[in-house]
């Protein structure tokens, strides 16, 4: 909803070249956005580069300003600023809090206990199940799940969060009038209706690569801790974990197979002090919340029991690491035709998943 100061904040934030550091420097010097905008170019140039001082006097693109003001007239839309009582207090603790946040949905979620859940866009089936199961369990206990609306782990985390009263917050790297990736269009609309979507980026901002590391500091800044579910060594999720550690947040990681590239990032975090977790109770214990009884470990959704002893034996031979068909035939001491037939049954009942490269993985 628009208030009397929103236009001044928008004029300031939409000025080309204005970032958090320059904004905070000018606010410290002049007081309010209105006072910054009223200052002379010479006065502004004492605190920011001449080019930026000139841009402030010229003002933002009128079309962008009008578009943003029209967006604020929609009831579920908000512009949260550093001077707003609803601005999340946790973000004020980080070194470069965003001066403005565009918000769509349930702004009250910013004041509750939250946990960041991040991981690979190219997640394994087990990783997706783990992310959704952890997030669902924590949301049922009142924790809000914060993630980045990316494919893979982020998507699963949001779905898990939406399944409980804790709900979810999506922090995106685009303007709120753009859904990126487009495949999450329906999920984004559900989060806007039942949770909250926020961004520091102006309307119309596309999904540029440099936006996402900046988004990550907000994910970790909002949360009391960050859980990394799956991550390669060069994953952006490790950036979020590093931001969390620098911000004084707890970092958690789920271990995986020593042969999986998507486990190596988590293992590196654990080596450097992240807490290894197997259940949501491990996270709650570290954050000072008593775990509720009967905490569920991440499992396949309504997994079926093996139909016979042969299928149980095949599952035992498969183990919990991804395995190619030739190795599985050797381990199980069965014919390839028999193994393929049993794997098809186990896949249809949700007990194994087929991975790229002709490998199979047992689901927990």
Short mmCIF file of C-alpha atoms in Angstrom, two decimals:
data_model
loop_
_atom_site.label_atom_id
_atom_site.label_comp_id
_atom_site.label_asym_id
_atom_site.label_seq_id
_atom_site.Cartn_x
_atom_site.Cartn_y
_atom_site.Cartn_z
CA UNK A 1 0.00 0.00 0.00
CA UNK A 2 1.27 3.48 -0.87
CA UNK A 3 2.08 5.94 1.93
CA UNK A 4 3.22 9.57 1.86
CA UNK A 5 6.92 8.66 1.75
CA UNK A 6 6.77 5.89 -0.85
CA UNK A 7 7.26 8.16 -3.84
CA UNK A 8 10.36 9.74 -2.28
CA UNK A 9 11.85 6.33 -1.52
CA UNK A 10 11.09 5.21 -5.08
CA UNK A 11 12.63 8.34 -6.59
CA UNK A 12 15.77 7.71 -4.56
CA UNK A 13 16.04 3.95 -5.22
CA UNK A 14 15.15 4.18 -8.93
CA UNK A 15 17.89 6.71 -9.64
CA UNK A 16 20.46 5.01 -11.89
CA UNK A 17 23.60 4.08 -9.96
CA UNK A 18 22.01 4.18 -6.50
CA UNK A 19 22.93 1.13 -4.44
CA UNK A 20 22.58 0.32 -0.74
CA UNK A 21 25.93 1.89 0.21
CA UNK A 22 25.26 5.22 -1.52
CA UNK A 23 21.68 5.30 -0.22
CA UNK A 24 22.74 4.75 3.39
CA UNK A 25 25.52 7.33 3.07
CA UNK A 26 23.08 9.97 1.82
CA UNK A 27 20.45 9.13 4.43
CA UNK A 28 23.08 9.42 7.16
CA UNK A 29 24.07 12.82 5.83
CA UNK A 30 20.67 14.35 5.09
CA UNK A 31 18.12 12.37 7.12
CA UNK A 32 15.20 11.36 4.91
CA UNK A 33 14.72 10.64 1.18
CA UNK A 34 12.80 13.92 0.86
CA UNK A 35 15.76 15.82 2.32
CA UNK A 36 18.19 13.98 0.02
CA UNK A 37 16.10 14.87 -3.02
CA UNK A 38 15.84 18.51 -1.91
CA UNK A 39 19.60 18.91 -1.44
CA UNK A 40 21.67 20.82 -4.00
CA UNK A 41 23.87 18.98 -6.45
CA UNK A 42 26.93 20.47 -4.80
CA UNK A 43 25.84 19.20 -1.37
CA UNK A 44 25.13 15.73 -2.76
CA UNK A 45 28.51 15.62 -4.50
CA UNK A 46 30.24 15.89 -1.13
CA UNK A 47 28.94 12.39 -0.32
CA UNK A 48 28.60 10.58 -3.65
CA UNK A 49 30.29 10.79 -7.07
CA UNK A 50 29.44 13.82 -9.21
CA UNK A 51 27.73 11.66 -11.82
CA UNK A 52 25.37 10.20 -9.21
CA UNK A 53 24.68 13.62 -7.71
CA UNK A 54 23.70 14.84 -11.18
CA UNK A 55 21.46 11.79 -11.71
CA UNK A 56 19.69 12.49 -8.41
CA UNK A 57 18.83 16.00 -9.52
CA UNK A 58 17.58 14.72 -12.89
CA UNK A 59 15.40 12.09 -11.20
CA UNK A 60 14.49 8.54 -12.26
CA UNK A 61 12.86 7.44 -15.49
CA UNK A 62 9.28 8.82 -15.26
CA UNK A 63 7.81 5.66 -16.77
CA UNK A 64 9.53 3.44 -14.21
CA UNK A 65 8.34 5.67 -11.39
CA UNK A 66 4.74 5.70 -12.65
CA UNK A 67 4.81 1.93 -13.14
CA UNK A 68 6.05 1.39 -9.58
CA UNK A 69 3.46 3.73 -8.07
CA UNK A 70 0.70 1.96 -9.98
CA UNK A 71 1.99 -1.38 -8.70
CA UNK A 72 1.79 -0.08 -5.12
CA UNK A 73 -1.88 0.77 -5.60
CA UNK A 74 -2.63 -2.99 -5.73
CA UNK A 75 -3.73 -3.97 -2.17
CA UNK A 76 -1.42 -6.97 -1.67
CA UNK A 77 1.69 -5.04 -2.78
CA UNK A 78 3.99 -3.15 -0.39
CA UNK A 79 7.19 -1.16 -0.47
CA UNK A 80 9.09 -1.79 2.75
CA UNK A 81 11.80 0.74 3.54
CA UNK A 82 14.45 1.14 6.21
CA UNK A 83 12.09 3.55 7.98
CA UNK A 84 9.14 1.11 7.93
CA UNK A 85 8.08 -0.64 11.14
CA UNK A 86 7.44 -3.81 9.11
CA UNK A 87 10.97 -3.84 7.70
CA UNK A 88 12.58 -7.10 8.98
CA UNK A 89 14.77 -6.38 11.99
CA UNK A 90 17.07 -9.28 11.07
CA UNK A 91 18.12 -7.51 7.86
CA UNK A 92 19.20 -4.47 9.84
CA UNK A 93 21.91 -6.68 11.36
CA UNK A 94 23.69 -7.35 8.05
CA UNK A 95 26.37 -5.08 6.59
CA UNK A 96 24.43 -3.90 3.52
CA UNK A 97 20.66 -4.13 4.12
CA UNK A 98 18.55 -3.30 1.06
CA UNK A 99 17.09 0.21 1.50
CA UNK A 100 13.80 -0.88 -0.07
CA UNK A 101 12.04 -4.21 -0.49
CA UNK A 102 9.21 -4.80 -2.91
CA UNK A 103 6.83 -7.23 -1.20
CA UNK A 104 3.80 -9.18 -2.36
CA UNK A 105 1.79 -11.30 0.07
CA UNK A 106 1.84 -11.83 3.84
CA UNK A 107 4.32 -9.24 5.15
CA UNK A 108 3.79 -10.47 8.71
CA UNK A 109 5.89 -13.55 7.90
CA UNK A 110 8.99 -11.33 8.06
CA UNK A 111 8.62 -11.06 11.82
CA UNK A 112 8.59 -14.78 12.63
CA UNK A 113 11.25 -17.46 13.07
CA UNK A 114 12.61 -18.56 9.72
CA UNK A 115 15.16 -20.92 8.21
CA UNK A 116 16.82 -20.63 4.82
CA UNK A 117 16.79 -23.81 2.72
CA UNK A 118 18.94 -23.82 -0.41
CA UNK A 119 20.64 -26.22 -2.78
CA UNK A 120 21.26 -27.33 -6.33
CA UNK A 121 19.00 -26.46 -9.24
CA UNK A 122 19.86 -29.88 -10.72
CA UNK A 123 18.93 -31.82 -7.60
CA UNK A 124 18.65 -35.58 -7.34
CA UNK A 125 15.24 -37.11 -6.54
CA UNK A 126 16.48 -37.83 -3.02
CA UNK A 127 17.64 -34.26 -2.59
CA UNK A 128 14.24 -32.94 -3.66
CA UNK A 129 12.51 -35.25 -1.19
CA UNK A 130 14.86 -34.23 1.61
CA UNK A 131 14.30 -30.52 0.97
CA UNK A 132 10.53 -30.88 0.94
CA UNK A 133 10.46 -33.20 3.97
CA UNK A 134 12.68 -30.98 6.13
CA UNK A 135 10.77 -27.87 5.08
CA UNK A 136 7.39 -29.48 5.69
CA UNK A 137 8.42 -30.68 9.14
CA UNK A 138 9.79 -27.27 10.13
CA UNK A 139 6.78 -25.43 8.73
CA UNK A 140 4.48 -27.70 10.74
CA UNK A 141 6.37 -26.48 13.81
CA UNK A 142 5.83 -22.83 12.88
CA UNK A 143 9.10 -22.06 11.09
CA UNK A 144 8.91 -20.03 7.89
CA UNK A 145 11.01 -21.47 5.05
CA UNK A 146 13.05 -18.91 3.10
CA UNK A 147 14.44 -19.79 -0.32
CA UNK A 148 15.10 -18.34 -3.77
CA UNK A 149 12.37 -19.74 -6.07
CA UNK A 150 14.94 -21.52 -8.25
CA UNK A 151 14.31 -24.97 -9.69
CA UNK A 152 15.35 -28.06 -7.76
CA UNK A 153 15.94 -27.67 -4.02
CA UNK A 154 14.42 -24.17 -3.75
CA UNK A 155 11.19 -25.31 -5.39
CA UNK A 156 10.91 -28.32 -3.07
CA UNK A 157 11.63 -26.13 -0.02
CA UNK A 158 8.85 -23.70 -0.92
CA UNK A 159 6.38 -26.54 -1.44
CA UNK A 160 7.27 -28.00 1.92
CA UNK A 161 6.89 -24.62 3.58
CA UNK A 162 3.48 -24.05 2.03
CA UNK A 163 2.23 -27.34 3.47
CA UNK A 164 2.40 -26.05 7.07
CA UNK A 165 1.44 -22.97 9.09
CA UNK A 166 4.97 -21.58 8.97
CA UNK A 167 4.55 -20.96 5.21
CA UNK A 168 7.36 -19.67 3.02
CA UNK A 169 9.15 -16.55 1.77
CA UNK A 170 10.62 -16.42 -1.73
CA UNK A 171 13.48 -13.96 -2.22
CA UNK A 172 13.89 -13.39 -5.95
CA UNK A 173 16.57 -11.86 -8.15
CA UNK A 174 14.17 -10.09 -10.52
CA UNK A 175 11.49 -7.46 -10.29
CA UNK A 176 8.28 -8.77 -8.76
CA UNK A 177 6.48 -8.38 -12.08
CA UNK A 178 8.69 -11.12 -13.56
CA UNK A 179 8.67 -14.80 -12.60
CA UNK A 180 12.05 -16.46 -13.04
CA UNK A 181 12.31 -19.26 -13.88
CA UNK A 182 9.08 -19.24 -15.89
CA UNK A 183 8.43 -22.88 -14.96
CA UNK A 184 7.69 -21.71 -11.41
CA UNK A 185 4.92 -19.37 -12.49
CA UNK A 186 2.17 -21.32 -10.70
CA UNK A 187 4.31 -21.76 -7.58
CA UNK A 188 5.10 -18.04 -7.47
CA UNK A 189 1.40 -17.17 -7.58
CA UNK A 190 0.67 -19.67 -4.80
CA UNK A 191 3.43 -18.17 -2.64
CA UNK A 192 2.08 -14.66 -3.28
CA UNK A 193 -1.36 -15.83 -2.12
CA UNK A 194 -0.31 -17.97 0.86
CA UNK A 195 3.20 -16.76 1.71
CA UNK A 196 5.39 -13.84 0.68
CA UNK A 197 7.58 -12.87 -2.28
CA UNK A 198 10.14 -10.10 -1.86
CA UNK A 199 12.83 -8.45 -3.98
CA UNK A 200 15.17 -5.49 -3.68
CA UNK A 201 15.14 -5.10 -7.46
CA UNK A 202 12.91 -2.62 -9.25
CA UNK A 203 9.99 -3.74 -11.39
CA UNK A 204 11.10 -4.87 -14.83
CA UNK A 205 14.53 -6.07 -13.64
CA UNK A 206 15.34 -9.33 -15.51
CA UNK A 207 17.16 -12.33 -14.07
CA UNK A 208 20.76 -11.21 -14.57
CA UNK A 209 23.51 -13.46 -13.21
CA UNK A 210 24.84 -10.79 -10.86
CA UNK A 211 21.48 -10.38 -9.14
CA UNK A 212 21.45 -13.79 -7.53
CA UNK A 213 24.50 -13.48 -5.25
CA UNK A 214 22.94 -10.25 -3.96
CA UNK A 215 19.65 -12.06 -3.40
CA UNK A 216 21.49 -14.72 -1.38
CA UNK A 217 22.54 -12.28 1.34
CA UNK A 218 18.86 -11.49 1.93
CA UNK A 219 17.93 -15.19 2.19
CA UNK A 220 20.56 -15.73 4.88
CA UNK A 221 19.92 -12.35 6.48
CA UNK A 222 16.23 -13.08 7.04
CA UNK A 223 16.86 -16.49 8.60
CA UNK A 224 18.23 -17.71 11.91
CA UNK A 225 20.11 -20.39 10.02
CA UNK A 226 20.62 -21.86 6.55
CA UNK A 227 20.26 -25.49 5.54
CA UNK A 228 22.16 -26.63 2.44
CA UNK A 229 20.54 -29.79 1.08
CA UNK A 230 22.66 -30.55 -2.00
CA UNK A 231 25.45 -28.47 -3.53
CA UNK A 232 28.39 -28.91 -5.86
CA UNK A 233 31.71 -27.32 -4.91
CA UNK A 234 31.06 -24.28 -7.14
CA UNK A 235 27.40 -23.94 -6.19
CA UNK A 236 25.75 -20.61 -5.45
CA UNK A 237 24.36 -22.28 -2.34
CA UNK A 238 27.85 -22.13 -0.85
CA UNK A 239 27.74 -18.36 -1.33
CA UNK A 240 24.55 -18.28 0.72
CA UNK A 241 26.18 -20.45 3.38
CA UNK A 242 29.21 -18.15 3.49
CA UNK A 243 26.95 -15.10 3.79
CA UNK A 244 25.11 -16.83 6.63
CA UNK A 245 28.33 -17.56 8.50
CA UNK A 246 29.55 -13.97 8.04
CA UNK A 247 26.20 -12.69 9.31
CA UNK A 248 26.45 -14.86 12.44
CA UNK A 249 23.78 -17.34 11.36
CA UNK A 250 23.95 -21.09 11.87
CA UNK A 251 24.85 -23.27 8.88
CA UNK A 252 23.51 -26.80 8.47
CA UNK A 253 24.22 -29.38 5.76
CA UNK A 254 22.80 -32.78 4.83
CA UNK A 255 25.53 -35.33 4.01
CA UNK A 256 25.34 -37.57 0.97
CA UNK A 257 27.26 -40.11 -1.04
CA UNK A 258 31.01 -39.58 -1.27
CA UNK A 259 30.64 -40.36 -5.00
CA UNK A 260 28.06 -37.66 -5.72
CA UNK A 261 29.23 -34.26 -6.98
CA UNK A 262 26.12 -32.75 -5.39
CA UNK A 263 27.29 -33.90 -1.95
CA UNK A 264 30.78 -32.43 -2.16
CA UNK A 265 29.66 -28.91 -1.34
CA UNK A 266 27.79 -30.11 1.74
CA UNK A 267 30.75 -32.19 2.85
CA UNK A 268 33.05 -29.17 2.48
CA UNK A 269 30.71 -27.11 4.65
CA UNK A 270 30.67 -29.83 7.31
CA UNK A 271 34.47 -29.96 7.26
CA UNK A 272 34.53 -26.22 7.92
CA UNK A 273 32.12 -26.25 10.83
CA UNK A 274 28.58 -26.60 9.47
CA UNK A 275 26.41 -28.92 11.52
CA UNK A 276 25.65 -32.27 9.94
CA UNK A 277 21.91 -32.89 10.15
CA UNK A 278 19.78 -35.96 9.52
CA UNK A 279 16.41 -34.71 10.75
CA UNK A 280 14.63 -31.44 11.40
CA UNK A 281 15.10 -32.17 15.10
CA UNK A 282 18.86 -31.65 14.65
CA UNK A 283 18.20 -28.12 13.42
CA UNK A 284 15.70 -27.30 16.15
CA UNK A 285 18.07 -28.57 18.81
CA UNK A 286 20.87 -26.30 17.57
CA UNK A 287 18.61 -23.26 17.35
CA UNK A 288 17.38 -23.72 20.89
CA UNK A 289 13.94 -25.13 20.14
CA UNK A 290 12.98 -28.43 21.77
CA UNK A 291 12.21 -31.06 19.11
CA UNK A 292 8.68 -32.39 19.11
CA UNK A 293 8.22 -36.15 19.45
CA UNK A 294 8.05 -38.47 16.48
CA UNK A 295 10.10 -36.33 14.11
CA UNK A 296 10.00 -37.93 10.68
CA UNK A 297 13.15 -38.50 8.72
CA UNK A 298 12.94 -37.49 5.06
CA UNK A 299 11.24 -40.30 3.18
CA UNK A 300 9.60 -40.96 -0.12
CA UNK A 301 5.99 -39.91 -0.21
CA UNK A 302 3.93 -42.92 0.90
CA UNK A 303 6.57 -45.44 -0.20
CA UNK A 304 5.32 -48.91 -0.92
CA UNK A 305 6.93 -51.89 0.74
CA UNK A 306 8.84 -54.26 -1.56
CA UNK A 307 6.41 -56.73 -3.07
CA UNK A 308 8.59 -59.77 -2.37
CA UNK A 309 11.92 -60.89 -0.99
CA UNK A 310 13.58 -60.56 -4.41
CA UNK A 311 12.76 -56.85 -4.60
CA UNK A 312 13.96 -56.35 -1.03
CA UNK A 313 17.20 -58.09 -1.95
CA UNK A 314 17.62 -55.88 -5.01
CA UNK A 315 17.10 -52.75 -2.91
CA UNK A 316 19.73 -53.97 -0.47
CA UNK A 317 22.13 -54.55 -3.37
CA UNK A 318 21.41 -51.07 -4.72
CA UNK A 319 22.29 -49.43 -1.42
CA UNK A 320 21.96 -45.65 -1.11
CA UNK A 321 24.52 -44.47 -3.68
CA UNK A 322 23.63 -44.04 -7.37
CA UNK A 323 24.57 -47.20 -9.24
CA UNK A 324 24.75 -48.19 -12.90
CA UNK A 325 22.81 -51.18 -14.16
CA UNK A 326 25.85 -53.38 -14.87
CA UNK A 327 27.14 -53.01 -11.33
CA UNK A 328 23.69 -53.72 -9.94
CA UNK A 329 23.37 -56.90 -12.03
CA UNK A 330 26.69 -58.09 -10.64
CA UNK A 331 25.83 -57.23 -7.04
CA UNK A 332 22.38 -58.81 -7.17
CA UNK A 333 23.54 -61.88 -9.13
CA UNK A 334 20.48 -61.64 -11.38
CA UNK A 335 19.97 -61.44 -15.14
CA UNK A 336 19.74 -57.97 -16.71
CA UNK A 337 16.15 -58.62 -17.85
CA UNK A 338 15.12 -59.54 -14.31
CA UNK A 339 16.83 -56.47 -12.83
CA UNK A 340 15.23 -54.12 -15.38
CA UNK A 341 11.78 -55.55 -14.68
CA UNK A 342 12.17 -55.21 -10.93
CA UNK A 343 13.56 -51.69 -11.24
CA UNK A 344 10.55 -50.65 -13.29
CA UNK A 345 8.22 -51.89 -10.55
CA UNK A 346 10.26 -50.21 -7.83
CA UNK A 347 10.35 -46.96 -9.82
CA UNK A 348 6.57 -46.96 -10.29
CA UNK A 349 6.05 -47.50 -6.55
CA UNK A 350 8.38 -44.64 -5.64
CA UNK A 351 11.20 -46.69 -4.16
CA UNK A 352 13.91 -45.97 -6.72
CA UNK A 353 14.57 -43.16 -9.17
CA UNK A 354 16.30 -43.28 -12.54
CA UNK A 355 19.12 -40.76 -12.88
CA UNK A 356 20.90 -39.39 -15.95
CA UNK A 357 23.51 -41.73 -17.36
CA UNK A 358 21.49 -44.89 -16.80
CA UNK A 359 22.06 -44.96 -13.05
CA UNK A 360 19.50 -45.69 -10.35
CA UNK A 361 19.18 -44.40 -6.80
CA UNK A 362 17.24 -45.84 -3.90
CA UNK A 363 14.90 -43.36 -2.27
CA UNK A 364 14.97 -43.28 1.53
#
